[in-house]
Tab-separated table of C-alpha atoms and ligand atoms in Angstrom:
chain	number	residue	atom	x	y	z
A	1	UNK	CA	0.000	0.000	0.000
A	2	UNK	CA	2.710	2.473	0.591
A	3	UNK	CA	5.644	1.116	-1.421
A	4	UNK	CA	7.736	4.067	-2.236
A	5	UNK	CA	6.086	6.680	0.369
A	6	UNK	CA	8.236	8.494	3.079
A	7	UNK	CA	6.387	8.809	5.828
A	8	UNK	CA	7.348	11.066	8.681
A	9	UNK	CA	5.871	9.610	12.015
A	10	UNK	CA	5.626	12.945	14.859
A	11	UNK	CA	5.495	11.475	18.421
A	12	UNK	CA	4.551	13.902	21.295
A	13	UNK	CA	4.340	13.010	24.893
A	14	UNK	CA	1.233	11.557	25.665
A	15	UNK	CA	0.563	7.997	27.853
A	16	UNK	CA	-0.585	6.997	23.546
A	17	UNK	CA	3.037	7.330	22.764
A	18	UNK	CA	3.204	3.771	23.086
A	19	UNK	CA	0.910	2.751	20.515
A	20	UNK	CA	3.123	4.696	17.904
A	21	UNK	CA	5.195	1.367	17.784
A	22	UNK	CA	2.102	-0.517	16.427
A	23	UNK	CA	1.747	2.351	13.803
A	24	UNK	CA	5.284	2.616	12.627
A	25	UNK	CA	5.414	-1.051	12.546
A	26	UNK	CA	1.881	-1.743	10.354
A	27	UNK	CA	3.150	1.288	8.084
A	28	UNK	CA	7.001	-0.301	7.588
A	29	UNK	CA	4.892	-4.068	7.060
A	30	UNK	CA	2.628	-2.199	4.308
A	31	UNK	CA	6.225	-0.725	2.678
A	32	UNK	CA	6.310	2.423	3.747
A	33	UNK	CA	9.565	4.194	4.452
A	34	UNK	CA	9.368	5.314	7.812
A	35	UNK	CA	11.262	8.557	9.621
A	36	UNK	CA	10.306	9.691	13.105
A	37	UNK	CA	10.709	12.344	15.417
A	38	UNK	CA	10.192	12.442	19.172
A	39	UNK	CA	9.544	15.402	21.355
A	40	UNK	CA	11.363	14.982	24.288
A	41	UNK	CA	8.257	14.239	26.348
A	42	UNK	CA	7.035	11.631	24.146
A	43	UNK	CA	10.792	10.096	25.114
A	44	UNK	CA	9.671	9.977	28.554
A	45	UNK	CA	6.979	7.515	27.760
A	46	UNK	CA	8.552	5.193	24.725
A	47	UNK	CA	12.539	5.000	24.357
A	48	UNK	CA	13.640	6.123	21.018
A	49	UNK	CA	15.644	2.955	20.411
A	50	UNK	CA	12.038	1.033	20.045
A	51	UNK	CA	11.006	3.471	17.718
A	52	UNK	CA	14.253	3.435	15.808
A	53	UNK	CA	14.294	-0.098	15.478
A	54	UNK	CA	11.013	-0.609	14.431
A	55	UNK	CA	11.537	2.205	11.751
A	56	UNK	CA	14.930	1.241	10.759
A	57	UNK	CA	15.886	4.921	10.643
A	58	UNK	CA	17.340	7.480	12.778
A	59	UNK	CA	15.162	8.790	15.404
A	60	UNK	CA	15.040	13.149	15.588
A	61	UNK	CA	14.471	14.813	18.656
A	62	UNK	CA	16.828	17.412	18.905
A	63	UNK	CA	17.071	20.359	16.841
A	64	UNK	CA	20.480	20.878	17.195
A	65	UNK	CA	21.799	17.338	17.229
A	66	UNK	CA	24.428	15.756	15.222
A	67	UNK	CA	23.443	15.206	11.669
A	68	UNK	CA	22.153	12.042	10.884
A	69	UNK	CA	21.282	11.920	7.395
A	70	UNK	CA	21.094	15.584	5.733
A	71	UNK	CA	22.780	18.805	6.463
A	72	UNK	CA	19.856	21.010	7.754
A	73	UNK	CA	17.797	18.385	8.450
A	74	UNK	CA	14.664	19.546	9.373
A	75	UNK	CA	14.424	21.532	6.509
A	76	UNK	CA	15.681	18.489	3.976
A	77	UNK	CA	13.752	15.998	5.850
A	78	UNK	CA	10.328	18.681	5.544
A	79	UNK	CA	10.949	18.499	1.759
A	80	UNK	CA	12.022	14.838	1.615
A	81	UNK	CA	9.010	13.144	2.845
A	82	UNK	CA	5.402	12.699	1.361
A	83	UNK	CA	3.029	13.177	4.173
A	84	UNK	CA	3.241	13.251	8.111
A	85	UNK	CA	1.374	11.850	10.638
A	86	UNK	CA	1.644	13.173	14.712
A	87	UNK	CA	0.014	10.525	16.646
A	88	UNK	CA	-0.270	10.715	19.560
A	89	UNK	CA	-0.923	14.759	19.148
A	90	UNK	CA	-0.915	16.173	22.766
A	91	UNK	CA	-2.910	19.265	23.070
A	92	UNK	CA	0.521	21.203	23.235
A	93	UNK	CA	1.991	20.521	19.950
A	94	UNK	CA	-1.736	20.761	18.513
A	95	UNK	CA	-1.574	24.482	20.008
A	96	UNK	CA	2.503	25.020	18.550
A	97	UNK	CA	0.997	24.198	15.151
A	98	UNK	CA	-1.788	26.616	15.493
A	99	UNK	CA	0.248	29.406	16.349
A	100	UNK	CA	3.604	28.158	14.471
A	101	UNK	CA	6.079	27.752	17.278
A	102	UNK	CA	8.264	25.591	16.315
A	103	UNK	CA	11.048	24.931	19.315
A	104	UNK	CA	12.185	21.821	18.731
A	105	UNK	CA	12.586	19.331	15.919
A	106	UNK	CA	9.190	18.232	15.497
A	107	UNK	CA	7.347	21.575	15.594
A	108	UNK	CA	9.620	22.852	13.322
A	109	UNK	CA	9.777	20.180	10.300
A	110	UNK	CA	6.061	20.887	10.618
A	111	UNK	CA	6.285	24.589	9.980
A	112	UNK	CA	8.829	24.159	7.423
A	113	UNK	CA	6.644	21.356	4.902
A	114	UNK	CA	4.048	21.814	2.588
A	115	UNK	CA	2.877	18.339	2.586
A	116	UNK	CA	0.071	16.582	4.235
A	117	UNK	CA	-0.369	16.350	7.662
A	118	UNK	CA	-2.262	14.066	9.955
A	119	UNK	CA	-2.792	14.220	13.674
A	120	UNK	CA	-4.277	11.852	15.853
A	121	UNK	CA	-5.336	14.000	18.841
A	122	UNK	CA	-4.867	12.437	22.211
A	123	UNK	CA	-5.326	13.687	25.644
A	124	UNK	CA	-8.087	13.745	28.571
A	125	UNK	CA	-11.371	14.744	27.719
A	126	UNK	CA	-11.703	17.899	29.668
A	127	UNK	CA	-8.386	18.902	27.712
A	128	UNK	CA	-9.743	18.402	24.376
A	129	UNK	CA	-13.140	19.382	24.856
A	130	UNK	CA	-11.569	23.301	26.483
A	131	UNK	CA	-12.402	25.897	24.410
A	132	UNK	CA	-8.432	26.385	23.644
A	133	UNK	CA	-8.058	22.927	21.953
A	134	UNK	CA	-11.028	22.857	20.309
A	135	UNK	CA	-10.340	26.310	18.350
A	136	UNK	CA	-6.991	25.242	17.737
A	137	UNK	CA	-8.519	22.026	15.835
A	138	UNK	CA	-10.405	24.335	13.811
A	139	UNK	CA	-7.587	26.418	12.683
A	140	UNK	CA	-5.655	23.154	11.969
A	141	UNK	CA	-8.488	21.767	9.906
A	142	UNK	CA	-9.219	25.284	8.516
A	143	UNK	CA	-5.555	25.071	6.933
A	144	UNK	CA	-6.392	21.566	5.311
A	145	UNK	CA	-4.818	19.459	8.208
A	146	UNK	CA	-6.726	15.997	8.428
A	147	UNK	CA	-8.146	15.521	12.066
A	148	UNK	CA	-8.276	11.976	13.276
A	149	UNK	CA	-10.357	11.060	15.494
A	150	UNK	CA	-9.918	11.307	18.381
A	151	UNK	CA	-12.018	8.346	19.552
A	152	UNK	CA	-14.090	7.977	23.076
A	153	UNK	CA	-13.939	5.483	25.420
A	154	UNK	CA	-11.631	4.535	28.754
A	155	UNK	CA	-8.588	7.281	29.309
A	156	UNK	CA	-5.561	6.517	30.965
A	157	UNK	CA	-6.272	8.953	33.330
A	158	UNK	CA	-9.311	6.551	35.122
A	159	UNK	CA	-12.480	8.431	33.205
A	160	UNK	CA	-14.414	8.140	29.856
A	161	UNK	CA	-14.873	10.467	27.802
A	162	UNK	CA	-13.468	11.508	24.402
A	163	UNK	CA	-9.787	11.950	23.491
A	164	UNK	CA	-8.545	8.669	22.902
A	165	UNK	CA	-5.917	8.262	20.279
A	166	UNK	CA	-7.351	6.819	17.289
A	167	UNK	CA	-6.221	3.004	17.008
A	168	UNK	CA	-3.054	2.443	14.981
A	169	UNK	CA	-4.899	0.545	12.708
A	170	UNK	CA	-7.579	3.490	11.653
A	171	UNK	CA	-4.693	5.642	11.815
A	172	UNK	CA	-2.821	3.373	8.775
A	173	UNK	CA	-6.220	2.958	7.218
A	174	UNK	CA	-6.485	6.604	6.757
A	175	UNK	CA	-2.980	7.117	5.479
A	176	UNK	CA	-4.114	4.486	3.147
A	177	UNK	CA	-6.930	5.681	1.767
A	178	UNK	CA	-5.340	8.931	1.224
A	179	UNK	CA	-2.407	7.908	-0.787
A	180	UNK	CA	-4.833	5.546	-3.054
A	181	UNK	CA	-6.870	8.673	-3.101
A	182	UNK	CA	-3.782	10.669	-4.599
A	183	UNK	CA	-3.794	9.150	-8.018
A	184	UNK	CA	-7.183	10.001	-9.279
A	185	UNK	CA	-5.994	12.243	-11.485
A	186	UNK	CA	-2.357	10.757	-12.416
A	187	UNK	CA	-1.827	11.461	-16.362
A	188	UNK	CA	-3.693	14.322	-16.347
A	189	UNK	CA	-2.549	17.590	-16.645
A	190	UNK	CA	-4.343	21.008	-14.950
A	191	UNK	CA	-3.719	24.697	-15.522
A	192	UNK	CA	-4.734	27.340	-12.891
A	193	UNK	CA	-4.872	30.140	-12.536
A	194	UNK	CA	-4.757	32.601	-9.389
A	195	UNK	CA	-4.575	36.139	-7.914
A	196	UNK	CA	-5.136	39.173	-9.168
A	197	UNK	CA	-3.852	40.537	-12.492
A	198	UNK	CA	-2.140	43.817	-12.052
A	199	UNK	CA	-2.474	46.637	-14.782
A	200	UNK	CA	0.593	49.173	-14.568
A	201	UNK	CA	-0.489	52.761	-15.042
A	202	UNK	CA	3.143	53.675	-14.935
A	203	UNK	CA	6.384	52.521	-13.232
A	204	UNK	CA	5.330	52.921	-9.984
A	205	UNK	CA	1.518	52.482	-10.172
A	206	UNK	CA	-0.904	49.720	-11.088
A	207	UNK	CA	-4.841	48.870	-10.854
A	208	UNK	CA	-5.317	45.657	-9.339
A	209	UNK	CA	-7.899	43.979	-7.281
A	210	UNK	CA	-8.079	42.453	-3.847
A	211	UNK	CA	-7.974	38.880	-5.217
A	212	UNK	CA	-5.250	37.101	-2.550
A	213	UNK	CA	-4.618	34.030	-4.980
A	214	UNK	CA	-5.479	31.656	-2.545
A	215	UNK	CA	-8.646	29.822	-3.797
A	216	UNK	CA	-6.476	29.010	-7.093
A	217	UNK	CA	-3.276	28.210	-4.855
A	218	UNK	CA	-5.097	25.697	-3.056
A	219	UNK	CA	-6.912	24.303	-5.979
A	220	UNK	CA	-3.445	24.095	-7.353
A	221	UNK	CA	-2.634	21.969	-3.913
A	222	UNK	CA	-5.413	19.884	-4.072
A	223	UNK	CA	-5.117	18.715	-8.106
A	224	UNK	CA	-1.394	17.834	-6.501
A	225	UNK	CA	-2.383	15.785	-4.213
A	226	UNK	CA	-4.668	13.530	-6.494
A	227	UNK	CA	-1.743	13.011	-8.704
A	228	UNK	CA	-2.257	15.195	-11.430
A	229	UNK	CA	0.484	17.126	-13.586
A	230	UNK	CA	-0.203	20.847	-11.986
A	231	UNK	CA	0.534	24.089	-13.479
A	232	UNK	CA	0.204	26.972	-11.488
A	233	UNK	CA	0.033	30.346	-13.933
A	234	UNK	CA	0.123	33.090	-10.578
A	235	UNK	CA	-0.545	36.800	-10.974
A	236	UNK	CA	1.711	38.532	-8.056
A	237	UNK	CA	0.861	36.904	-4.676
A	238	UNK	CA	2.887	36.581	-0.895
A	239	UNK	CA	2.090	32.727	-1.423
A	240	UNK	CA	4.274	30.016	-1.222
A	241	UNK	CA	3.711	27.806	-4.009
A	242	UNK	CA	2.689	24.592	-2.922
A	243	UNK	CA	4.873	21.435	-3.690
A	244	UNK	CA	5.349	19.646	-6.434
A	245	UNK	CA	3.161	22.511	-8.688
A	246	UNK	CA	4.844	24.562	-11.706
A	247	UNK	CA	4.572	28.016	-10.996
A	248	UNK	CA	4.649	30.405	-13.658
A	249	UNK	CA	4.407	34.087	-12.540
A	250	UNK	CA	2.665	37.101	-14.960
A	251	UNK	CA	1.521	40.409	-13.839
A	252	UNK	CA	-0.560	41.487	-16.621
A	253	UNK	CA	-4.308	40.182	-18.122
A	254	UNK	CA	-2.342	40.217	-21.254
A	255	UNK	CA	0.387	38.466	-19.883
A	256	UNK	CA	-1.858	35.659	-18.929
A	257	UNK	CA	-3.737	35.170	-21.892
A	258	UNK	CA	-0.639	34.756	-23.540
A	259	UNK	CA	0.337	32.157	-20.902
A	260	UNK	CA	-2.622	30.043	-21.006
A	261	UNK	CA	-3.640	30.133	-24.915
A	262	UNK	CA	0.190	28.854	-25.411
A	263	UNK	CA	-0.622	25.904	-22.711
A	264	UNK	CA	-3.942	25.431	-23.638
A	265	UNK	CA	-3.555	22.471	-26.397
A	266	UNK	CA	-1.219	20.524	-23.958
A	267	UNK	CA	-3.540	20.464	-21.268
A	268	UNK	CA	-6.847	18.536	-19.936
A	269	UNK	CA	-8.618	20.686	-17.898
A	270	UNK	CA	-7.975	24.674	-16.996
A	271	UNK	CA	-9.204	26.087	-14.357
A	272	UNK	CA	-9.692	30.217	-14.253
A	273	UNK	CA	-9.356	31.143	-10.540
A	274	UNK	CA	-7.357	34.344	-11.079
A	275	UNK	CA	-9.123	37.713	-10.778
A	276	UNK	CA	-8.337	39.089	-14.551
A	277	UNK	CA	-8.743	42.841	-14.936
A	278	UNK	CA	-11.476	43.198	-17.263
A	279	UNK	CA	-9.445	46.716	-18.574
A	280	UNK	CA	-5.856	47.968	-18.765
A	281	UNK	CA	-4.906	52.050	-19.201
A	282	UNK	CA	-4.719	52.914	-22.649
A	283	UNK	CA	-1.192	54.076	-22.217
A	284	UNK	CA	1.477	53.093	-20.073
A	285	UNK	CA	3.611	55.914	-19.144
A	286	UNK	CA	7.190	55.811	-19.149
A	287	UNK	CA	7.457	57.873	-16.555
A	288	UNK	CA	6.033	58.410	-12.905
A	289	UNK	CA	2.668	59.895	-13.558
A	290	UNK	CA	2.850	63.535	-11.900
A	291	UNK	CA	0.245	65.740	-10.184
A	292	UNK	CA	-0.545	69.066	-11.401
A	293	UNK	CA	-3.973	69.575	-9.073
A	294	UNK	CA	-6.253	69.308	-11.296
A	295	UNK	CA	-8.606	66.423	-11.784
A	296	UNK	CA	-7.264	63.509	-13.540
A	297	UNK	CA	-9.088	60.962	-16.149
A	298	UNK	CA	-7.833	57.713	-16.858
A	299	UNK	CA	-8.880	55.595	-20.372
A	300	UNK	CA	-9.418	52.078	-20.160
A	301	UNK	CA	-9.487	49.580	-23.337
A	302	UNK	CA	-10.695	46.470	-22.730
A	303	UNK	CA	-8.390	43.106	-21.761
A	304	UNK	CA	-9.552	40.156	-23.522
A	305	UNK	CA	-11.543	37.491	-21.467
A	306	UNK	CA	-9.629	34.624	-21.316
A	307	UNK	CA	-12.145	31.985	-20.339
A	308	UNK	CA	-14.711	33.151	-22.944
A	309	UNK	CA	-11.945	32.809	-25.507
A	310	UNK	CA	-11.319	28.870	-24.144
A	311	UNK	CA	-14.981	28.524	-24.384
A	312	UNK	CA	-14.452	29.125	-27.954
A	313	UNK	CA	-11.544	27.254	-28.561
A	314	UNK	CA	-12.126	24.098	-26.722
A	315	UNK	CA	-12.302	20.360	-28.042
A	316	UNK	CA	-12.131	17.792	-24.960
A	317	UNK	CA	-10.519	20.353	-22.523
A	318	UNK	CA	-12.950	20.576	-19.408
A	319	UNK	CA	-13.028	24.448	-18.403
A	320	UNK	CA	-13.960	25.604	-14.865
A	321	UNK	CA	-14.895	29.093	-14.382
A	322	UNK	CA	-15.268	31.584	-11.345
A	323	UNK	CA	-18.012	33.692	-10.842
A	324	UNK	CA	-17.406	36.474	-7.945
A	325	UNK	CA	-20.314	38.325	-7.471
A	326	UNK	CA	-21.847	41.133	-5.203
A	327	UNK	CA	-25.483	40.584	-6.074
A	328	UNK	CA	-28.114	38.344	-8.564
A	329	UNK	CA	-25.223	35.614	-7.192
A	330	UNK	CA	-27.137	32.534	-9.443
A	331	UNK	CA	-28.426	34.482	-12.278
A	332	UNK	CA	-25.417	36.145	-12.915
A	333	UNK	CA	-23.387	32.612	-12.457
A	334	UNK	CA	-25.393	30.758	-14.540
A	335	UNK	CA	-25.368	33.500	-17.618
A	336	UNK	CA	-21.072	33.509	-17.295
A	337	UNK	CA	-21.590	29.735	-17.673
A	338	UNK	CA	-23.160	29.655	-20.493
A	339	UNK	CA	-21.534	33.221	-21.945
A	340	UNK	CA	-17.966	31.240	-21.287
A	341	UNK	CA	-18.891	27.702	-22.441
A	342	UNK	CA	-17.619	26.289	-19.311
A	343	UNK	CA	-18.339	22.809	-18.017
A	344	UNK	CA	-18.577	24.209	-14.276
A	345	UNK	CA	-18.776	27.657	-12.706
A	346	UNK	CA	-17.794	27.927	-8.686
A	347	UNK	CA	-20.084	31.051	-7.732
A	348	UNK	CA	-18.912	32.494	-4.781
A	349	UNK	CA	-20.851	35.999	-2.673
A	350	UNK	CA	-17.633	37.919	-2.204
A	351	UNK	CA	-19.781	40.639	-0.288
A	352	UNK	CA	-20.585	37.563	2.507
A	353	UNK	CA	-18.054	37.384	6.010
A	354	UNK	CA	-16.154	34.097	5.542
A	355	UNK	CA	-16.243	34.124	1.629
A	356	UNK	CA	-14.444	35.563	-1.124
A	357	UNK	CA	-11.357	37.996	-1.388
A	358	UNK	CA	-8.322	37.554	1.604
A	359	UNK	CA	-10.225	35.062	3.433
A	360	UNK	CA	-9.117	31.423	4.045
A	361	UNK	CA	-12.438	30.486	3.963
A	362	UNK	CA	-15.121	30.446	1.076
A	363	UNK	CA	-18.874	29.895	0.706
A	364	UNK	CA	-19.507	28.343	-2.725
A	365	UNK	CA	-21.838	27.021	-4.904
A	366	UNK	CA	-21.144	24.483	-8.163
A	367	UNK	CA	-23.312	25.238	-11.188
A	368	UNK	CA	-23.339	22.617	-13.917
A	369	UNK	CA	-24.998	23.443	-17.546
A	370	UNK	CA	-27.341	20.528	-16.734
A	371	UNK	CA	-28.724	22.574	-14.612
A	372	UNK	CA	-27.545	20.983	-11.051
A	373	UNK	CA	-26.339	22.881	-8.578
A	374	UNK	CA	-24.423	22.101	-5.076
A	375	UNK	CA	-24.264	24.717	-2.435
A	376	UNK	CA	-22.159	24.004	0.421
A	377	UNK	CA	-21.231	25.649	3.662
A	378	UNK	CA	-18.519	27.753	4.685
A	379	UNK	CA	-15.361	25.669	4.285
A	380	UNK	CA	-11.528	26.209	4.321
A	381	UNK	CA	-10.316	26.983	0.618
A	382	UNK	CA	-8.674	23.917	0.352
A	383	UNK	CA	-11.524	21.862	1.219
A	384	UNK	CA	-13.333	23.680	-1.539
A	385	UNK	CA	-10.089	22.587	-3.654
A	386	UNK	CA	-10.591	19.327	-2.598
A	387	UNK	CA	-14.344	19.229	-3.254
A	388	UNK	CA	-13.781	20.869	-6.656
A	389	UNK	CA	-11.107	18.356	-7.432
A	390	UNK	CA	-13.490	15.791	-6.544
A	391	UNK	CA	-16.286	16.749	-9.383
A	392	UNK	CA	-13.482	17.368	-12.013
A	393	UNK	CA	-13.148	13.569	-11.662
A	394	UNK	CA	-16.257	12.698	-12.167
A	395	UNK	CA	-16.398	15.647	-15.546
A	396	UNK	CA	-13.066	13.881	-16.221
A	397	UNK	CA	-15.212	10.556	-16.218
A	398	UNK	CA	-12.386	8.968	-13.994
A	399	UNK	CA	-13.034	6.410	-11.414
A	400	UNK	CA	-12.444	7.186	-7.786
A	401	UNK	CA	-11.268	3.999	-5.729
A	402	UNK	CA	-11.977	4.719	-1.952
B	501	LIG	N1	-12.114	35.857	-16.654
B	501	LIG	C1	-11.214	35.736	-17.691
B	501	LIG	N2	-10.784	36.845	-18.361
B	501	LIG	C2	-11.254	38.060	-18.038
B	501	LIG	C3	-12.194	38.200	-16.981
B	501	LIG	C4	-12.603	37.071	-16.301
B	501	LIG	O1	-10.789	34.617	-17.995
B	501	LIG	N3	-10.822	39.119	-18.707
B	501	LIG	C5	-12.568	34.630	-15.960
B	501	LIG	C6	-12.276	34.600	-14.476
B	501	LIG	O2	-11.031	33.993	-14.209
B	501	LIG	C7	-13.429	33.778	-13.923
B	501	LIG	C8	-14.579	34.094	-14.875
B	501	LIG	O3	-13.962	34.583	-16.084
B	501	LIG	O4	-13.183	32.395	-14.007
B	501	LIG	C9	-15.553	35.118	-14.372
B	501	LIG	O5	-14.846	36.246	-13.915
B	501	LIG	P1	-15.609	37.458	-13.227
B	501	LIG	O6	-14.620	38.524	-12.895
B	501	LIG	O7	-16.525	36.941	-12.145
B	501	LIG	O8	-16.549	37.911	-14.402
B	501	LIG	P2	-16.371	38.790	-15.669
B	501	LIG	O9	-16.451	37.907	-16.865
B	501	LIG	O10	-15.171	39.659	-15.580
B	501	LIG	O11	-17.707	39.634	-15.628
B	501	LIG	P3	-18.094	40.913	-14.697
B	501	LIG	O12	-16.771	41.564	-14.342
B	501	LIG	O13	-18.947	41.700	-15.597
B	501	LIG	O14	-18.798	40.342	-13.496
């Protein structure tokens, strides 16, 4: 099941710690190569040499130890691996990740990777149920980590309740079903596109928008993770470009269409994310603009609309379109559809809290030229990814194995 995976096992110091030696050792049975690394606590309950020996790797706990393997290695060891899984995941490291302290090994390879993470929350109910823990969850899962569990029943500390570890076995099960997930979409390859396009008035001005480029960036993550061939074309954002995605950076509308129409015959499916500017300034001055005092009047021409210009284009391509809207959310949706030829249009209120421009959250809605439409609630962006990733396989007429 995992033959040719690296996965990094995180152990933090709960009485659970124990039951990380079942995991490590199901995982290394099913072929997976195994790395760990122990906060010291989580030493405390399990020696490292059990762990070690049941990985057949070096075990990390210290940030500043002796190199084992790599130079910097919790930076090479955060790019090296495929996924990672904390289990047991005390409520302290769960609150480190929230906030992004990382003080020791652990904490730190998990602020330093960009691929998926698991954690397998365990601690005594009253701890997991305090308001602290639970918000720190919902960050966690906000950002696209996958919650396990936890599960209820008898705690080590003499009560029931929930905040029992998951069992190793689930825990493996889950790993496993996410890495079968992962090649859905292998073969295929995806264009997106994301942020806001950036029209320069002159060389120290531009008209943009308030697009933040995540929605696309974390469609681009989720198309990764199912395996398929992901090229990111990104108008100027702060983001970090997830791994294993092409980035390909333009500033202009122009720019872009250029970009995709040269892409556009090598690729499967395109999906339009990115905020274009629907005009550019007639001229582009050499110079810095100056003021005189009086008022001022801009020209516009018009930028050419990419997606409609797809729509026209396309043969077996599948096309998915953004619709951000401040009012008539469906009707307007539904008209872009059709206007752009696309097989699916992701409308999405940008005037509501929790959706639209800057947020990590959306509120969306799928709208399909059959006429079907999904609405679903507010979600992190890369759930939305996920879930958008998810219908593409079914336009793609692929077969997911779960
Ligand atoms: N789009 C595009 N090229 C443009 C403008 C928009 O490819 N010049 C794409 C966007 O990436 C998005 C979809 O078209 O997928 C709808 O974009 P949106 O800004 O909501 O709509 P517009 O077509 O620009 O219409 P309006 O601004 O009138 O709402």
């Amino acid at each position: 099941m995992f033959a040719g995976k690296k996965i990094l096992v995180g152990v933090t110091g709960g009485i659970a710690a124990y039951k990380a030696a079942e995991m490590i050792s199901r995982l290394r049975k099913q072929h997976a190569e195994v790395h760990v690394a122990m906060t010291k606590a989580a030493t405390e309950f399990i020696a490292p040499l059990t762990l070690q020996s049941l990985a057949a790797n070096p075990v990390h706990v210290e940030l500043f130890e002796e190199p084992k393997l790599w130079n910097v290695e919790h930076i090479s060891l955060a790019e090296y691996i495929d996924a990672v899984v904390v289990a047991p995941a005390t409520a302290n490291i769960l609150t480190k990740m929230a906030i992004g302290l990382a003080d020791d090994f652990l904490s730190t390879v998990l602020l330093a990777t960009r691929v998926p993470i698991f954690v397998a929350p365990a601690m005594n109910h009253a701890m997991y149920h305090h308001p602290a823990t639970q918000a720190n969850l919902a960050i966690l899962k906000e950002r696209g980590i996958y919650v396990l569990g936890p599960n209820t029943g008898f705690q080590a500390c003499g009560t029931d309740g929930d905040g029992r570890m998951s069992e190793p076995v689930e825990i493996v099960e889950a790993l496993a079903r996410f890495f079968v997930s992962r090649d859905w979409l292998k073969g295929k390859r995806v264009l997106v596109t994301a942020g806001g396009t950036q029209e320069p008035l002159d060389p120290v001005r531009y008209l943009g928008n308030r697009s933040s480029g995540r929605m696309g960036y974390a469609i681009a993550q989720a198309l990764q993770e199912t395996g398929a061939e992901t090229i990111l074309l990104s108008a100027p954002t702060d983001l970090p470009t997830p791994s294993g995605v092409t980035r390909i950076s333009v500033q202009t509308a122009l720019e872009m269409y250029d970009a995709v129409l040269a892409r556009f015959l090598e690729v499967d499916v395109v999906v339009m994310a990115a905020a274009v500017a629907d005009y550019r300034p007639a001229v582009q001055a050499e110079q810095k603009i100056k003021k005189d005092g009086t008022n001022c009047t801009l020209e516009l021409v018009p930028n050419p609309d990419i997606l409609a210009e797809l729509g026209r284009r396309k043969t077996t391509q599948i096309l998915i379109g953004f619709a951000a809207e401040t009012e008539n959310l469906l009707a307007n949706a539904q008209s872009k559809m059709q206007r752009k030829n696309v097989n699916l249009i992701v409308a999405n209120d940008v005037t509501k809290p929790g959706a639209g421009f800057g947020c990590t959250t959306n509120i969306v809605s799928f709208l399909f030229p059959d006429g079907r439409k999904i609405d679903f609630p507010q979600l992190s962006k890369l759930e939305v990814g996920r879930l958008l990733v998810r219908e593409l396989t079914s336009l793609l007429e692929v077969e997911i194995k779960e």
